[in-house]
Structure formats: structure tokens, C-alpha cells
Short mmCIF file of N, CA and C in Angstrom, two decimals:
data_model
loop_
_atom_site.label_atom_id
_atom_site.label_comp_id
_atom_site.label_asym_id
_atom_site.label_seq_id
_atom_site.Cartn_x
_atom_site.Cartn_y
_atom_site.Cartn_z
N MET A 241 0.84 -1.16 0.00
CA MET A 241 0.00 0.00 0.00
C MET A 241 0.90 1.24 0.00
N GLU A 242 0.68 2.08 -0.95
CA GLU A 242 1.56 3.24 -1.11
C GLU A 242 1.21 4.39 -0.18
N ASN A 243 -0.07 4.60 0.08
CA ASN A 243 -0.51 5.73 0.88
C ASN A 243 -1.54 5.25 1.89
N VAL A 244 -1.50 5.79 3.09
CA VAL A 244 -2.47 5.44 4.12
C VAL A 244 -3.89 5.59 3.60
N LEU A 245 -4.14 6.60 2.79
CA LEU A 245 -5.49 6.86 2.30
C LEU A 245 -5.93 5.90 1.19
N ASP A 246 -5.00 5.07 0.68
CA ASP A 246 -5.42 4.05 -0.28
C ASP A 246 -6.33 3.03 0.38
N SER A 247 -6.13 2.80 1.65
CA SER A 247 -6.98 1.88 2.40
C SER A 247 -7.00 2.28 3.87
N PRO A 248 -7.84 3.26 4.20
CA PRO A 248 -7.89 3.72 5.60
C PRO A 248 -8.26 2.59 6.57
N ALA A 249 -9.12 1.68 6.14
CA ALA A 249 -9.50 0.58 7.03
C ALA A 249 -8.30 -0.32 7.31
N TRP A 250 -7.53 -0.65 6.26
CA TRP A 250 -6.34 -1.49 6.47
C TRP A 250 -5.36 -0.80 7.42
N HIS A 251 -5.19 0.50 7.23
CA HIS A 251 -4.30 1.26 8.10
C HIS A 251 -4.79 1.20 9.56
N ALA A 252 -6.07 1.44 9.75
CA ALA A 252 -6.62 1.43 11.11
C ALA A 252 -6.49 0.05 11.75
N LEU A 253 -6.72 -1.00 10.95
CA LEU A 253 -6.66 -2.37 11.46
C LEU A 253 -5.24 -2.80 11.83
N ASN A 254 -4.25 -2.07 11.35
CA ASN A 254 -2.86 -2.46 11.56
C ASN A 254 -2.05 -1.47 12.38
N THR A 255 -2.69 -0.43 12.89
CA THR A 255 -1.94 0.55 13.67
C THR A 255 -2.60 0.71 15.05
N ARG A 256 -3.06 1.87 15.37
CA ARG A 256 -3.58 2.14 16.72
C ARG A 256 -4.76 1.26 17.13
N ASN A 257 -5.55 0.80 16.15
CA ASN A 257 -6.73 0.00 16.47
C ASN A 257 -6.50 -1.50 16.31
N ARG A 258 -5.26 -1.89 16.14
CA ARG A 258 -4.94 -3.31 15.93
C ARG A 258 -5.47 -4.19 17.07
N GLY A 259 -5.43 -3.68 18.27
CA GLY A 259 -5.92 -4.45 19.42
C GLY A 259 -7.42 -4.73 19.38
N LEU A 260 -8.13 -4.05 18.50
CA LEU A 260 -9.58 -4.25 18.36
C LEU A 260 -9.90 -5.13 17.15
N SER A 261 -8.85 -5.68 16.53
CA SER A 261 -9.06 -6.42 15.28
C SER A 261 -8.50 -7.83 15.37
N PHE A 262 -8.86 -8.61 14.35
CA PHE A 262 -8.42 -10.00 14.23
C PHE A 262 -7.89 -10.20 12.82
N GLY A 263 -7.09 -11.24 12.64
CA GLY A 263 -6.61 -11.57 11.31
C GLY A 263 -5.11 -11.74 11.28
N ASN A 264 -4.55 -11.53 10.08
CA ASN A 264 -3.11 -11.72 9.90
C ASN A 264 -2.56 -10.63 8.99
N ASP A 265 -1.37 -10.86 8.43
CA ASP A 265 -0.73 -9.82 7.62
C ASP A 265 -1.34 -9.68 6.23
N LYS A 266 -2.33 -10.49 5.89
CA LYS A 266 -2.98 -10.39 4.57
C LYS A 266 -4.44 -9.94 4.66
N ALA A 267 -5.10 -10.25 5.77
CA ALA A 267 -6.52 -9.93 5.91
C ALA A 267 -6.83 -9.67 7.38
N ARG A 268 -7.53 -8.58 7.65
CA ARG A 268 -7.89 -8.24 9.02
C ARG A 268 -9.32 -7.71 9.06
N TYR A 269 -9.94 -7.83 10.22
CA TYR A 269 -11.30 -7.31 10.41
C TYR A 269 -11.46 -6.89 11.86
N PHE A 270 -12.37 -5.94 12.07
CA PHE A 270 -12.64 -5.46 13.42
C PHE A 270 -13.57 -6.40 14.15
N ASP A 271 -13.46 -6.40 15.46
CA ASP A 271 -14.43 -7.05 16.32
C ASP A 271 -15.80 -6.45 15.96
N ARG A 272 -16.80 -7.26 15.81
CA ARG A 272 -18.14 -6.78 15.39
C ARG A 272 -18.71 -5.73 16.34
N ALA A 273 -18.32 -5.77 17.60
CA ALA A 273 -18.81 -4.77 18.55
C ALA A 273 -18.18 -3.41 18.31
N VAL A 274 -17.10 -3.37 17.53
CA VAL A 274 -16.37 -2.13 17.29
C VAL A 274 -16.75 -1.51 15.95
N SER A 275 -16.70 -2.32 14.88
CA SER A 275 -16.89 -1.77 13.54
C SER A 275 -17.13 -2.91 12.55
N PRO A 276 -17.89 -2.65 11.50
CA PRO A 276 -18.10 -3.69 10.47
C PRO A 276 -17.01 -3.73 9.41
N PHE A 277 -15.99 -2.86 9.50
CA PHE A 277 -14.97 -2.79 8.46
C PHE A 277 -14.01 -3.97 8.50
N ALA A 278 -13.65 -4.40 7.30
CA ALA A 278 -12.63 -5.42 7.09
C ALA A 278 -11.76 -4.94 5.94
N ALA A 279 -10.55 -5.47 5.84
CA ALA A 279 -9.65 -5.04 4.77
C ALA A 279 -8.64 -6.13 4.46
N ILE A 280 -8.10 -6.06 3.26
CA ILE A 280 -7.03 -6.96 2.87
C ILE A 280 -5.83 -6.12 2.47
N GLN A 281 -4.63 -6.68 2.68
CA GLN A 281 -3.39 -5.94 2.45
C GLN A 281 -3.23 -5.59 0.98
N GLU A 282 -3.61 -6.51 0.12
CA GLU A 282 -3.53 -6.29 -1.33
C GLU A 282 -4.73 -6.97 -1.97
N ILE A 283 -5.30 -6.34 -2.98
CA ILE A 283 -6.46 -6.90 -3.66
C ILE A 283 -6.02 -8.14 -4.44
N SER A 284 -6.50 -9.31 -4.01
CA SER A 284 -6.23 -10.55 -4.73
C SER A 284 -7.29 -11.57 -4.33
N ASP A 285 -7.55 -12.53 -5.20
CA ASP A 285 -8.51 -13.58 -4.87
C ASP A 285 -8.06 -14.34 -3.63
N GLU A 286 -6.76 -14.57 -3.51
CA GLU A 286 -6.23 -15.29 -2.35
C GLU A 286 -6.53 -14.55 -1.06
N ASN A 287 -6.31 -13.24 -1.04
CA ASN A 287 -6.57 -12.46 0.18
C ASN A 287 -8.05 -12.36 0.48
N PHE A 288 -8.89 -12.24 -0.56
CA PHE A 288 -10.34 -12.25 -0.33
C PHE A 288 -10.75 -13.58 0.30
N GLN A 289 -10.15 -14.67 -0.15
CA GLN A 289 -10.48 -15.99 0.40
C GLN A 289 -10.02 -16.11 1.85
N ILE A 290 -8.84 -15.59 2.15
CA ILE A 290 -8.34 -15.61 3.53
C ILE A 290 -9.31 -14.85 4.43
N LEU A 291 -9.75 -13.68 3.99
CA LEU A 291 -10.71 -12.89 4.77
C LEU A 291 -12.03 -13.65 4.91
N PHE A 292 -12.50 -14.23 3.82
CA PHE A 292 -13.76 -14.99 3.84
C PHE A 292 -13.70 -16.12 4.87
N ASN A 293 -12.57 -16.81 4.92
CA ASN A 293 -12.42 -17.93 5.85
C ASN A 293 -12.32 -17.47 7.30
N ALA A 294 -11.97 -16.21 7.52
CA ALA A 294 -11.73 -15.72 8.88
C ALA A 294 -12.96 -15.09 9.53
N VAL A 295 -13.84 -14.49 8.74
CA VAL A 295 -14.93 -13.70 9.34
C VAL A 295 -16.17 -14.53 9.66
N ASP A 296 -16.99 -13.97 10.53
CA ASP A 296 -18.28 -14.54 10.89
C ASP A 296 -19.24 -14.29 9.74
N HIS A 297 -19.82 -15.32 9.19
CA HIS A 297 -20.69 -15.17 8.02
C HIS A 297 -22.10 -14.72 8.38
N GLU A 298 -22.37 -14.52 9.65
CA GLU A 298 -23.67 -14.01 10.07
C GLU A 298 -23.66 -12.48 10.14
N SER A 299 -22.51 -11.88 9.95
CA SER A 299 -22.37 -10.44 10.06
C SER A 299 -22.16 -9.81 8.69
N THR A 300 -22.48 -8.53 8.60
CA THR A 300 -22.23 -7.76 7.38
C THR A 300 -20.82 -7.17 7.47
N ILE A 301 -20.09 -7.26 6.38
CA ILE A 301 -18.74 -6.73 6.29
C ILE A 301 -18.78 -5.49 5.40
N LEU A 302 -18.11 -4.44 5.80
CA LEU A 302 -17.94 -3.27 4.95
C LEU A 302 -16.51 -3.27 4.44
N PHE A 303 -16.37 -3.19 3.13
CA PHE A 303 -15.07 -3.27 2.49
C PHE A 303 -14.94 -2.10 1.53
N MET A 304 -13.82 -1.37 1.59
CA MET A 304 -13.64 -0.24 0.68
C MET A 304 -12.31 -0.37 -0.05
N THR A 305 -12.31 0.10 -1.29
CA THR A 305 -11.08 0.09 -2.09
C THR A 305 -10.97 1.42 -2.83
N PRO A 306 -9.75 1.80 -3.20
CA PRO A 306 -9.57 3.04 -3.95
C PRO A 306 -9.93 2.89 -5.43
N VAL A 307 -10.13 1.66 -5.87
CA VAL A 307 -10.49 1.39 -7.27
C VAL A 307 -11.62 0.38 -7.31
N GLU A 308 -12.38 0.38 -8.39
CA GLU A 308 -13.44 -0.60 -8.55
C GLU A 308 -12.80 -1.99 -8.62
N THR A 309 -13.37 -2.93 -7.89
CA THR A 309 -12.79 -4.25 -7.73
C THR A 309 -13.82 -5.33 -7.96
N ASP A 310 -13.43 -6.39 -8.64
CA ASP A 310 -14.30 -7.56 -8.77
C ASP A 310 -14.26 -8.33 -7.46
N ILE A 311 -15.43 -8.60 -6.91
CA ILE A 311 -15.53 -9.32 -5.65
C ILE A 311 -15.73 -10.80 -5.99
N PRO A 312 -14.90 -11.69 -5.44
CA PRO A 312 -15.03 -13.13 -5.74
C PRO A 312 -16.41 -13.67 -5.39
N SER A 313 -16.81 -14.71 -6.07
CA SER A 313 -18.17 -15.25 -5.94
C SER A 313 -18.46 -15.86 -4.58
N CYS A 314 -17.45 -16.14 -3.77
CA CYS A 314 -17.73 -16.68 -2.43
C CYS A 314 -18.43 -15.64 -1.56
N TRP A 315 -18.27 -14.37 -1.90
CA TRP A 315 -18.90 -13.28 -1.16
C TRP A 315 -20.26 -12.96 -1.75
N LYS A 316 -21.18 -12.53 -0.92
CA LYS A 316 -22.49 -12.05 -1.39
C LYS A 316 -22.46 -10.53 -1.27
N LYS A 317 -22.44 -9.85 -2.41
CA LYS A 317 -22.40 -8.38 -2.40
C LYS A 317 -23.81 -7.85 -2.23
N LEU A 318 -24.04 -7.13 -1.14
CA LEU A 318 -25.36 -6.57 -0.86
C LEU A 318 -25.54 -5.21 -1.50
N HIS A 319 -24.52 -4.37 -1.43
CA HIS A 319 -24.61 -3.02 -1.96
C HIS A 319 -23.23 -2.57 -2.46
N LEU A 320 -23.25 -1.71 -3.43
CA LEU A 320 -22.04 -1.04 -3.89
C LEU A 320 -22.29 0.45 -3.75
N VAL A 321 -21.47 1.11 -2.98
CA VAL A 321 -21.62 2.54 -2.76
C VAL A 321 -20.35 3.21 -3.27
N LYS A 322 -20.49 4.06 -4.26
CA LYS A 322 -19.34 4.80 -4.76
C LYS A 322 -19.18 6.07 -3.95
N GLY A 323 -17.96 6.42 -3.65
CA GLY A 323 -17.72 7.60 -2.84
C GLY A 323 -16.59 8.42 -3.41
N ILE A 324 -16.42 9.56 -2.85
CA ILE A 324 -15.35 10.47 -3.24
C ILE A 324 -14.52 10.75 -1.99
N GLN A 325 -13.22 10.60 -2.10
CA GLN A 325 -12.34 10.91 -0.99
C GLN A 325 -11.71 12.28 -1.25
N MET A 326 -11.93 13.18 -0.34
CA MET A 326 -11.37 14.52 -0.48
C MET A 326 -10.17 14.65 0.44
N VAL A 327 -9.10 15.22 -0.07
CA VAL A 327 -7.86 15.35 0.68
C VAL A 327 -7.41 16.80 0.66
N TRP A 328 -7.06 17.32 1.80
CA TRP A 328 -6.49 18.66 1.92
C TRP A 328 -5.00 18.47 2.00
N ASP A 329 -4.27 18.89 0.99
CA ASP A 329 -2.83 18.63 0.98
C ASP A 329 -1.98 19.88 1.18
N THR A 330 -2.58 20.89 1.76
CA THR A 330 -1.81 22.08 2.10
C THR A 330 -1.95 22.33 3.60
N SER A 331 -1.11 23.15 4.14
CA SER A 331 -1.20 23.42 5.57
C SER A 331 -2.20 24.55 5.83
N ALA A 332 -2.67 24.59 7.04
CA ALA A 332 -3.61 25.63 7.43
C ALA A 332 -3.14 26.25 8.74
N THR A 333 -3.45 27.50 8.91
CA THR A 333 -3.10 28.19 10.14
C THR A 333 -4.36 28.31 10.97
N MET A 334 -4.27 27.87 12.21
CA MET A 334 -5.42 27.95 13.09
C MET A 334 -5.57 29.37 13.59
N GLY A 335 -6.79 29.86 13.52
CA GLY A 335 -7.06 31.20 14.03
C GLY A 335 -7.08 31.22 15.55
N GLU A 336 -7.22 32.39 16.08
CA GLU A 336 -7.26 32.55 17.53
C GLU A 336 -8.53 31.90 18.08
N VAL A 337 -8.38 31.14 19.15
CA VAL A 337 -9.53 30.52 19.80
C VAL A 337 -10.20 31.59 20.65
N THR A 338 -11.48 31.85 20.38
CA THR A 338 -12.17 32.94 21.07
C THR A 338 -13.18 32.43 22.08
N MET A 339 -13.28 31.14 22.25
CA MET A 339 -14.21 30.61 23.25
C MET A 339 -13.42 29.80 24.26
N SER A 340 -14.02 29.63 25.41
CA SER A 340 -13.33 28.84 26.44
C SER A 340 -13.63 27.36 26.21
N LEU A 341 -12.63 26.56 26.41
CA LEU A 341 -12.78 25.12 26.27
C LEU A 341 -12.97 24.51 27.64
N LYS A 342 -13.85 23.53 27.73
CA LYS A 342 -14.15 22.90 29.00
C LYS A 342 -13.86 21.40 28.88
N PRO A 343 -13.01 20.86 29.73
CA PRO A 343 -12.74 19.42 29.68
C PRO A 343 -14.01 18.61 29.97
N LEU A 344 -14.20 17.52 29.24
CA LEU A 344 -15.36 16.66 29.49
C LEU A 344 -15.10 15.78 30.70
N THR A 345 -16.16 15.56 31.48
CA THR A 345 -16.07 14.72 32.68
C THR A 345 -17.24 13.74 32.66
N TYR A 346 -17.34 12.92 33.71
CA TYR A 346 -18.43 11.95 33.79
C TYR A 346 -19.80 12.63 33.79
N GLU A 347 -19.88 13.86 34.25
CA GLU A 347 -21.17 14.56 34.26
C GLU A 347 -21.69 14.81 32.84
N HIS A 348 -20.79 14.75 31.85
CA HIS A 348 -21.18 14.99 30.46
C HIS A 348 -21.60 13.71 29.73
N VAL A 349 -21.45 12.55 30.37
CA VAL A 349 -21.75 11.29 29.70
C VAL A 349 -23.18 11.24 29.16
N PRO A 350 -24.20 11.61 29.92
CA PRO A 350 -25.56 11.56 29.36
C PRO A 350 -25.71 12.40 28.08
N GLN A 351 -25.08 13.57 28.06
CA GLN A 351 -25.15 14.41 26.86
C GLN A 351 -24.42 13.75 25.69
N MET A 352 -23.28 13.12 25.96
CA MET A 352 -22.54 12.45 24.89
C MET A 352 -23.32 11.26 24.34
N VAL A 353 -23.97 10.51 25.22
CA VAL A 353 -24.79 9.38 24.78
C VAL A 353 -25.93 9.87 23.90
N GLU A 354 -26.59 10.92 24.33
CA GLU A 354 -27.68 11.49 23.52
C GLU A 354 -27.18 11.94 22.15
N LEU A 355 -26.01 12.53 22.12
CA LEU A 355 -25.44 12.97 20.85
C LEU A 355 -25.16 11.80 19.92
N THR A 356 -24.63 10.72 20.47
CA THR A 356 -24.34 9.54 19.63
C THR A 356 -25.62 8.91 19.09
N LYS A 357 -26.72 9.04 19.80
CA LYS A 357 -28.00 8.50 19.30
C LYS A 357 -28.50 9.26 18.08
N LEU A 358 -28.02 10.48 17.90
CA LEU A 358 -28.44 11.29 16.74
C LEU A 358 -27.70 10.92 15.47
N THR A 359 -26.61 10.17 15.59
CA THR A 359 -25.82 9.83 14.39
C THR A 359 -26.10 8.43 13.91
#
């Protein structure tokens, strides 16, 4: 993989979130309680098969690629969603912060839970 953004899921599964994932150096997937994303190190029938053999077939898997890809017949494709990845490749200067910041504490948990229910 040349760029982290070529496969953000693969990057996440192999870096800071590795402890939340399962698999090997060719195919990884998140614990279902964490995320439906799965990824393979390189697009190949062999790696798709490795992933297929590893995952729970009762769950839905979300798989993304930077290019249109033929999905092997062992998989059941439910939906294809085309997307656009936007990248900001210049630096930005942060303006002056004009509001006070307040650290979140346990008293804010109910508000955070309510907010997550909206998404």
C-alpha cells in the first residue's frame, strides 16, 4: 500500500486499532462490537479468500477500495456505494480561539450518549 489513504480501514486495522481487530498480515477485520470494516493488504482472490475464511458469516462486512474491484463469488455483495475521498494537501493556520474550552467529565456522559444517538 503506497498511501495510508489508499486503504484507511487497512491502516486502522494495523496501527492504533490493531488491538480491536483480528486476522493476519494479509486480511484483518474489526471485532463486530467495534466496527463492520474489514480489509485486505492487497487486492487478490487469495486475500479475499483468507478474509472470507476468517470472518463470521452471520455479520455484514464493509469493504472499501480506492479502485473498482471484482468481488469473488464466495462473497455475497449486498450493496455497492461509490464515494469520493477529499484530501487537503496544504497546511492551514489555526485562528485565535475565542471561546473557552471545557474538559469533558463523567457529568457529560448523558449528553454524549444522547449525541451519539443522533448519528
